């Protein structure tokens, strides 16, 4: 995670393409409570990774998410909505 200048925490992952690293924020649309983190990442190939983590919703409740990498971009998915 990283903390922005307003003190809000955002989840991110870094991807290495064989030459350089690029950072990608994950779950930005879910993170309405401004507190998210990635807890684990696993990659089965250079074009398939899954990151799992948590975020805070607009009610201040902790929620779980996964983000899936297809070799180009990350897509976020909320998991079983309910407080953590």
N, CA, C and O atoms as a MOPAC input file, in Angstrom:
PM7 MOZYME 1SCF
protein

 N      0.84900 1    -1.17600 1     0.00000 1
 C      0.00000 1     0.00000 1     0.00000 1
 C      0.88800 1     1.23000 1     0.00000 1
 O      2.07000 1     1.16300 1     0.33800 1
 N      0.30600 1     2.34100 1    -0.38000 1
 C      0.99700 1     3.61900 1    -0.24900 1
 C      0.03000 1     4.62600 1     0.35600 1
 O     -1.18800 1     4.46900 1     0.26700 1
 N      0.58200 1     5.64300 1     0.96200 1
 C     -0.21800 1     6.69500 1     1.57500 1
 C     -0.02200 1     7.96900 1     0.77800 1
 O      1.10800 1     8.39800 1     0.54500 1
 N     -1.13600 1     8.57800 1     0.35400 1
 C     -1.04900 1     9.80900 1    -0.42300 1
 C     -0.85100 1    11.01800 1     0.49600 1
 O     -0.79800 1    10.87000 1     1.71700 1
 N     -0.74300 1    12.19400 1    -0.08200 1
 C     -0.45600 1    13.40200 1     0.68900 1
 C     -1.58500 1    13.79200 1     1.63800 1
 O     -1.37900 1    14.60100 1     2.54300 1
 N     -2.79000 1    13.22000 1     1.44000 1
 C     -3.91700 1    13.48100 1     2.34100 1
 C     -4.01700 1    12.46000 1     3.46100 1
 O     -4.91100 1    12.54800 1     4.30300 1
 N     -3.10200 1    11.48500 1     3.48200 1
 C     -3.11600 1    10.45500 1     4.51100 1
 C     -3.99000 1     9.25200 1     4.17600 1
 O     -4.20000 1     8.38900 1     5.02900 1
 N     -4.50400 1     9.18100 1     2.94600 1
 C     -5.33300 1     8.04800 1     2.52500 1
 C     -4.44700 1     6.92000 1     2.01800 1
 O     -3.44800 1     7.15700 1     1.33800 1
 N     -4.82500 1     5.68300 1     2.35700 1
 C     -4.03600 1     4.51500 1     1.95200 1
 C     -4.67000 1     3.84700 1     0.73800 1
 O     -5.88400 1     3.65500 1     0.67500 1
 N     -3.82100 1     3.49900 1    -0.22100 1
 C     -4.26500 1     2.89400 1    -1.46500 1
 C     -3.49700 1     1.59700 1    -1.71800 1
 O     -2.31000 1     1.48900 1    -1.41100 1
 N     -4.19800 1     0.62300 1    -2.28200 1
 C     -3.57500 1    -0.66100 1    -2.61900 1
 C     -2.92100 1    -0.54600 1    -3.99300 1
 O     -3.48000 1     0.06800 1    -4.90200 1
 N     -1.73900 1    -1.13700 1    -4.14300 1
 C     -1.10100 1    -1.14800 1    -5.45100 1
 C     -0.25800 1    -2.40300 1    -5.61900 1
 O      0.09800 1    -3.07700 1    -4.65200 1
 N      0.04700 1    -2.69000 1    -6.86300 1
 C      0.95400 1    -3.77400 1    -7.22100 1
 C      1.96400 1    -3.20900 1    -8.21000 1
 O      1.69100 1    -2.21600 1    -8.88400 1
 N      3.11000 1    -3.83100 1    -8.29600 1
 C      4.12600 1    -3.45900 1    -9.27500 1
 C      4.33200 1    -4.62300 1   -10.22700 1
 O      4.39200 1    -5.77800 1    -9.80400 1
 N      4.43900 1    -4.31700 1   -11.50900 1
 C      4.60700 1    -5.33200 1   -12.54600 1
 C      5.94800 1    -5.11200 1   -13.23900 1
 O      6.28200 1    -3.99400 1   -13.62900 1
 N      6.70400 1    -6.18700 1   -13.38300 1
 C      7.99100 1    -6.15000 1   -14.08500 1
 C      7.81600 1    -6.75500 1   -15.46500 1
 O      7.36500 1    -7.89400 1   -15.57900 1
 N      8.15500 1    -6.03400 1   -16.49900 1
 C      7.96500 1    -6.52400 1   -17.86400 1
 C      9.23000 1    -7.11000 1   -18.47500 1
 O      9.29000 1    -7.33700 1   -19.68300 1
 N     10.22000 1    -7.35200 1   -17.66100 1
 C     11.49200 1    -7.87400 1   -18.14600 1
 C     12.54100 1    -6.78300 1   -18.28700 1
 O     13.73300 1    -7.07000 1   -18.39500 1
 N     12.09600 1    -5.53400 1   -18.28700 1
 C     12.99300 1    -4.39700 1   -18.42800 1
 C     12.81400 1    -3.38600 1   -17.31200 1
 O     13.79000 1    -2.89800 1   -16.74200 1
 N     11.56000 1    -3.07200 1   -17.00100 1
 C     11.28800 1    -2.04600 1   -15.99300 1
 C     10.04400 1    -2.40400 1   -15.18900 1
 O      9.25600 1    -3.26900 1   -15.57000 1
 N      9.89500 1    -1.70900 1   -14.06100 1
 C      8.74800 1    -1.88800 1   -13.17600 1
 C      7.72300 1    -0.79600 1   -13.43500 1
 O      8.08000 1     0.34400 1   -13.73200 1
 N      6.43300 1    -1.15300 1   -13.32100 1
 C      5.36100 1    -0.15300 1   -13.37500 1
 C      4.39700 1    -0.42700 1   -12.22800 1
 O      4.08300 1    -1.58000 1   -11.93000 1
 N      3.93600 1     0.63100 1   -11.59600 1
 C      3.01800 1     0.52700 1   -10.46800 1
 C      1.57800 1     0.70400 1   -10.94800 1
 O      1.29800 1     1.51600 1   -11.83000 1
 N      0.66800 1    -0.07400 1   -10.34900 1
 C     -0.74400 1    -0.02700 1   -10.71100 1
 C     -1.57300 1    -0.02700 1    -9.43600 1
 O     -1.46300 1    -0.93800 1    -8.61600 1
 N     -2.40200 1     0.99700 1    -9.27400 1
 C     -3.32300 1     1.00700 1    -8.14000 1
 C     -4.41500 1    -0.01800 1    -8.41100 1
 O     -4.94200 1    -0.07700 1    -9.52200 1
 N     -4.76200 1    -0.82300 1    -7.41700 1
 C     -5.85000 1    -1.79300 1    -7.54600 1
 C     -6.96100 1    -1.42000 1    -6.57100 1
 O     -6.71200 1    -0.85200 1    -5.50800 1
 N     -8.16000 1    -1.74300 1    -6.94600 1
 C     -9.38100 1    -1.49400 1    -6.17200 1
 C     -9.67400 1    -0.01500 1    -5.90600 1
 O    -10.25000 1     0.29700 1    -4.86400 1
 N     -9.30600 1     0.90800 1    -6.79800 1
 C     -9.59100 1     2.31300 1    -6.50200 1
 C    -11.08500 1     2.61500 1    -6.45100 1
 O    -11.50800 1     3.44600 1    -5.64700 1
 N    -11.88600 1     1.97300 1    -7.27300 1
 C    -13.33500 1     2.23200 1    -7.27200 1
 C    -14.01400 1     1.63600 1    -6.04100 1
 O    -15.07900 1     2.10500 1    -5.63800 1
 N    -13.41500 1     0.61200 1    -5.43900 1
 C    -13.97200 1    -0.01700 1    -4.24600 1
 C    -13.56800 1     0.73000 1    -2.97800 1
 O    -14.31600 1     0.74400 1    -2.00100 1
 N    -12.41000 1     1.34000 1    -2.98900 1
 C    -11.79200 1     1.93500 1    -1.80300 1
 C    -12.38400 1     3.30300 1    -1.46400 1
 O    -11.66600 1     4.30300 1    -1.45900 1
 N    -13.66800 1     3.35400 1    -1.18600 1
 C    -14.33700 1     4.62100 1    -0.89300 1
 C    -14.03300 1     5.14300 1     0.50500 1
 O    -14.27000 1     6.31500 1     0.79500 1
 N    -13.50600 1     4.27400 1     1.37900 1
 C    -13.13600 1     4.69100 1     2.73100 1
 C    -11.67700 1     5.06200 1     2.85200 1
 O    -11.19300 1     5.32900 1     3.95200 1
 N    -10.96300 1     5.08400 1     1.72800 1
 C     -9.56900 1     5.53600 1     1.66700 1
 C     -8.60900 1     4.75800 1     2.55300 1
 O     -7.71800 1     5.33500 1     3.17500 1
 N     -8.79900 1     3.42800 1     2.60600 1
 C     -7.86300 1     2.58800 1     3.33800 1
 C     -7.86100 1     1.20600 1     2.69800 1
 O     -8.73500 1     0.38700 1     2.98100 1
 N     -6.88600 1     0.94700 1     1.84000 1
 C     -6.81500 1    -0.33700 1     1.14900 1
 C     -5.39000 1    -0.86400 1     1.17100 1
 O     -4.43000 1    -0.10200 1     1.28300 1
 N     -5.27100 1    -2.17700 1     1.06300 1
 C     -3.95400 1    -2.80400 1     1.00300 1
 C     -4.05100 1    -4.12400 1     0.26200 1
 O     -5.11600 1    -4.73500 1     0.17600 1
 N     -2.91600 1    -4.54900 1    -0.26900 1
 C     -2.79400 1    -5.86800 1    -0.88700 1
 C     -2.10300 1    -6.75200 1     0.13600 1
 O     -1.06000 1    -6.38600 1     0.67800 1
 N     -2.69100 1    -7.92800 1     0.40500 1
 C     -2.12300 1    -8.85100 1     1.38600 1
 C     -1.31900 1    -9.97500 1     0.74500 1
 O     -0.41300 1   -10.52600 1     1.37200 1
 N     -1.64500 1   -10.32300 1    -0.51200 1
 C     -0.94400 1   -11.42100 1    -1.17500 1
 C     -1.06900 1   -11.28000 1    -2.68100 1
 O     -2.06700 1   -10.77600 1    -3.19600 1
 N     -0.02800 1   -11.74000 1    -3.38100 1
 C     -0.03000 1   -11.77400 1    -4.84900 1
 C      0.55200 1   -13.10600 1    -5.27400 1
 O      1.54200 1   -13.57000 1    -4.70700 1
 N     -0.06400 1   -13.72000 1    -6.27400 1
 C      0.50400 1   -14.92100 1    -6.85500 1
 C      0.36600 1   -14.84500 1    -8.36800 1
 O     -0.64200 1   -14.36900 1    -8.89000 1
 N      1.38700 1   -15.31800 1    -9.06000 1
 C      1.37900 1   -15.31500 1   -10.52200 1
 C      1.62900 1   -16.72900 1   -11.02700 1
 O      2.59100 1   -17.38700 1   -10.63000 1
 N      0.75200 1   -17.18200 1   -11.90600 1
 C      0.92200 1   -18.49500 1   -12.51300 1
 C      1.67900 1   -18.40900 1   -13.82400 1
 O      2.21400 1   -19.40800 1   -14.30200 1
 N      1.72500 1   -17.22400 1   -14.40500 1
 C      2.47500 1   -16.99800 1   -15.64300 1
 C      2.72300 1   -15.49900 1   -15.76900 1
 O      2.31400 1   -14.72800 1   -14.90000 1
 N      3.38300 1   -15.08400 1   -16.83400 1
 C      3.62600 1   -13.66300 1   -17.04900 1
 C      2.36100 1   -12.91900 1   -17.43100 1
 O      2.34100 1   -11.68800 1   -17.44400 1
 N      1.31000 1   -13.65600 1   -17.74200 1
 C      0.06200 1   -12.99500 1   -18.14300 1
 C     -1.12800 1   -13.39400 1   -17.27400 1
 O     -2.27600 1   -13.21400 1   -17.68100 1
 N     -0.86700 1   -13.93300 1   -16.08300 1
 C     -1.96700 1   -14.24100 1   -15.16700 1
 C     -1.49400 1   -14.16600 1   -13.72500 1
 O     -0.71500 1   -14.99900 1   -13.26100 1
 N     -1.98800 1   -13.14000 1   -13.02400 1
 C     -1.69400 1   -12.96000 1   -11.60800 1
 C     -2.98500 1   -12.62600 1   -10.87600 1
 O     -3.94000 1   -12.11600 1   -11.46200 1
 N     -2.99100 1   -12.92300 1    -9.58800 1
 C     -4.11400 1   -12.56700 1    -8.73300 1
 C     -3.55300 1   -11.92300 1    -7.47300 1
 O     -2.63100 1   -12.44600 1    -6.84600 1
 N     -4.12900 1   -10.77400 1    -7.11400 1
 C     -3.77200 1   -10.08700 1    -5.87500 1
 C     -4.99800 1   -10.07300 1    -4.98100 1
 O     -6.10600 1    -9.81500 1    -5.44900 1
 N     -4.81100 1   -10.34500 1    -3.71500 1
 C     -5.91300 1   -10.30700 1    -2.76100 1
 C     -5.62500 1    -9.29400 1    -1.67700 1
 O     -4.48000 1    -9.12200 1    -1.25900 1
 N     -6.66900 1    -8.62500 1    -1.22600 1
 C     -6.46000 1    -7.62800 1    -0.19300 1
 C     -7.75100 1    -7.16300 1     0.42800 1
 O     -8.78000 1    -7.83500 1     0.35900 1
 N     -7.67300 1    -6.00700 1     1.03100 1
 C     -8.82800 1    -5.44300 1     1.73500 1
 C     -8.91700 1    -3.96400 1     1.45300 1
 O     -7.92900 1    -3.31500 1     1.10900 1
 N    -10.12500 1    -3.44000 1     1.60800 1
 C    -10.37900 1    -2.01700 1     1.45100 1
 C    -11.47000 1    -1.62500 1     2.42700 1
 O    -12.14500 1    -2.48600 1     2.99100 1
 N    -11.64300 1    -0.33700 1     2.62600 1
 C    -12.70600 1     0.17800 1     3.47800 1
 C    -13.76400 1     0.81200 1     2.59000 1
 O    -13.46100 1     1.66200 1     1.75200 1
 N    -15.01500 1     0.38800 1     2.78300 1
 C    -16.10200 1     0.92600 1     1.96200 1
 C    -16.56900 1     2.28100 1     2.50000 1
 O    -16.01600 1     2.78600 1     3.47700 1
 N    -17.57400 1     2.86100 1     1.86900 1
 C    -18.03500 1     4.19600 1     2.24400 1
 C    -18.65700 1     4.23500 1     3.64000 1
 O    -18.80800 1     5.31500 1     4.21200 1
 N    -19.02200 1     3.06700 1     4.20300 1
 C    -19.57000 1     3.00600 1     5.56100 1
 C    -18.49500 1     2.77700 1     6.61300 1
 O    -18.79300 1     2.68100 1     7.80400 1
 N    -17.24000 1     2.68900 1     6.16800 1
 C    -16.14400 1     2.45600 1     7.09300 1
 C    -15.92000 1     0.99400 1     7.42700 1
 O    -15.13700 1     0.67300 1     8.32100 1
 N    -16.60200 1     0.10400 1     6.71400 1
 C    -16.46000 1    -1.33300 1     6.94600 1
 C    -15.34900 1    -1.91800 1     6.07800 1
 O    -15.20500 1    -1.54300 1     4.91500 1
 N    -14.57400 1    -2.82500 1     6.63400 1
 C    -13.54800 1    -3.52600 1     5.88200 1
 C    -14.17000 1    -4.57300 1     4.98400 1
 O    -15.07200 1    -5.30000 1     5.40000 1
 N    -13.69600 1    -4.65000 1     3.76600 1
 C    -14.18500 1    -5.60800 1     2.77400 1
 C    -12.99000 1    -6.27500 1     2.10000 1
 O    -11.87900 1    -5.74500 1     2.12400 1
 N    -13.22400 1    -7.43800 1     1.50000 1
 C    -12.17300 1    -8.17000 1     0.79100 1
 C    -12.33700 1    -7.99700 1    -0.71600 1
 O    -13.44900 1    -7.84200 1    -1.22000 1
 N    -11.20100 1    -8.02700 1    -1.43000 1
 C    -11.24000 1    -7.96800 1    -2.88500 1
 C    -10.13500 1    -8.84200 1    -3.47000 1
 O     -9.16500 1    -9.18300 1    -2.79300 1
 N    -10.30300 1    -9.19300 1    -4.72700 1
 C     -9.22400 1    -9.75700 1    -5.52600 1
 C     -9.11300 1    -8.91500 1    -6.78700 1
 O    -10.09500 1    -8.34900 1    -7.26700 1
 N     -7.92100 1    -8.84500 1    -7.30100 1
 C     -7.67100 1    -8.16600 1    -8.56000 1
 C     -6.92700 1    -9.15300 1    -9.44800 1
 O     -5.96100 1    -9.78400 1    -9.01800 1
 N     -7.38300 1    -9.28100 1   -10.69000 1
 C     -6.83900 1   -10.26400 1   -11.62500 1
 C     -6.10600 1    -9.53800 1   -12.75000 1
 O     -6.63300 1    -8.59900 1   -13.34700 1
 N     -4.88100 1    -9.98800 1   -13.02900 1
 C     -4.04800 1    -9.42000 1   -14.09100 1
 C     -4.07900 1   -10.33700 1   -15.29800 1
 O     -3.85500 1   -11.54200 1   -15.17600 1
 N     -4.35600 1    -9.76900 1   -16.46400 1
 C     -4.44300 1   -10.57100 1   -17.68400 1
 C     -3.23500 1   -10.38800 1   -18.60300 1
 O     -3.28600 1   -10.75300 1   -19.77700 1
 N     -2.16900 1    -9.83500 1   -18.08000 1
 C     -0.98600 1    -9.57200 1   -18.88700 1
 C     -0.92800 1    -8.13500 1   -19.36500 1
 O      0.11500 1    -7.66500 1   -19.81900 1
 N     -2.05000 1    -7.43800 1   -19.26200 1
 C     -2.13000 1    -6.04400 1   -19.70400 1
 C     -2.68600 1    -5.13300 1   -18.62400 1
 O     -2.13700 1    -4.06000 1   -18.37000 1
 N     -3.76600 1    -5.54900 1   -17.99100 1
 C     -4.42900 1    -4.69000 1   -17.00400 1
 C     -4.95800 1    -5.52600 1   -15.84700 1
 O     -5.04500 1    -6.75100 1   -15.92900 1
 N     -5.30800 1    -4.83500 1   -14.77300 1
 C     -5.87000 1    -5.44000 1   -13.57400 1
 C     -7.36100 1    -5.17300 1   -13.51600 1
 O     -7.79600 1    -4.05800 1   -13.80700 1
 N     -8.16400 1    -6.17800 1   -13.14400 1
 C     -9.60200 1    -5.98100 1   -12.93700 1
 C     -9.93100 1    -6.37100 1   -11.50200 1
 O     -9.48600 1    -7.40700 1   -11.00800 1
 N    -10.70900 1    -5.53500 1   -10.84800 1
 C    -11.01400 1    -5.69700 1    -9.42600 1
 C    -12.37000 1    -6.36400 1    -9.21800 1
 O    -13.31600 1    -6.14300 1    -9.97500 1
 N    -12.43800 1    -7.19300 1    -8.16300 1
 C    -13.67500 1    -7.91200 1    -7.85600 1
 C    -13.86200 1    -7.92400 1    -6.35000 1
 O    -12.98300 1    -8.36000 1    -5.60700 1
 N    -15.02300 1    -7.44000 1    -5.90600 1
 C    -15.37800 1    -7.49000 1    -4.49800 1
 C    -15.69100 1    -8.94100 1    -4.13800 1
 O    -16.26000 1    -9.67000 1    -4.95000 1
 N    -15.32700 1    -9.36000 1    -2.94100 1
 C    -15.60200 1   -10.71200 1    -2.46700 1
 C    -16.61500 1   -10.66800 1    -1.33700 1
 O    -16.46400 1    -9.87900 1    -0.40400 1
 N    -17.61900 1   -11.48100 1    -1.40300 1
 C    -18.57100 1   -11.71100 1    -0.31300 1
 C    -18.73800 1   -10.50100 1     0.58700 1
 O    -18.26900 1   -10.49600 1     1.72600 1
 N    -19.39400 1    -9.49000 1     0.08600 1
 C    -19.55300 1    -8.24400 1     0.83000 1
 C    -20.02600 1    -8.49400 1     2.25600 1
 O    -20.99600 1    -9.21600 1     2.48600 1
 N    -19.35400 1    -7.90900 1     3.17100 1
 C    -19.66000 1    -8.01500 1     4.59400 1
 C    -18.45900 1    -7.57300 1     5.36900 1
 O    -17.34900 1    -7.62100 1     4.84000 1
 N    -18.62000 1    -7.14600 1     6.59200 1
 C    -17.48400 1    -6.62700 1     7.36000 1
 C    -16.43400 1    -7.69000 1     7.62000 1
 O    -16.74800 1    -8.85700 1     7.85500 1
 N    -15.17500 1    -7.25900 1     7.57300 1
 C    -14.05800 1    -8.14100 1     7.91300 1
 C    -13.76500 1    -8.05800 1     9.38800 1
 O    -12.85500 1    -8.72800 1     9.87500 1

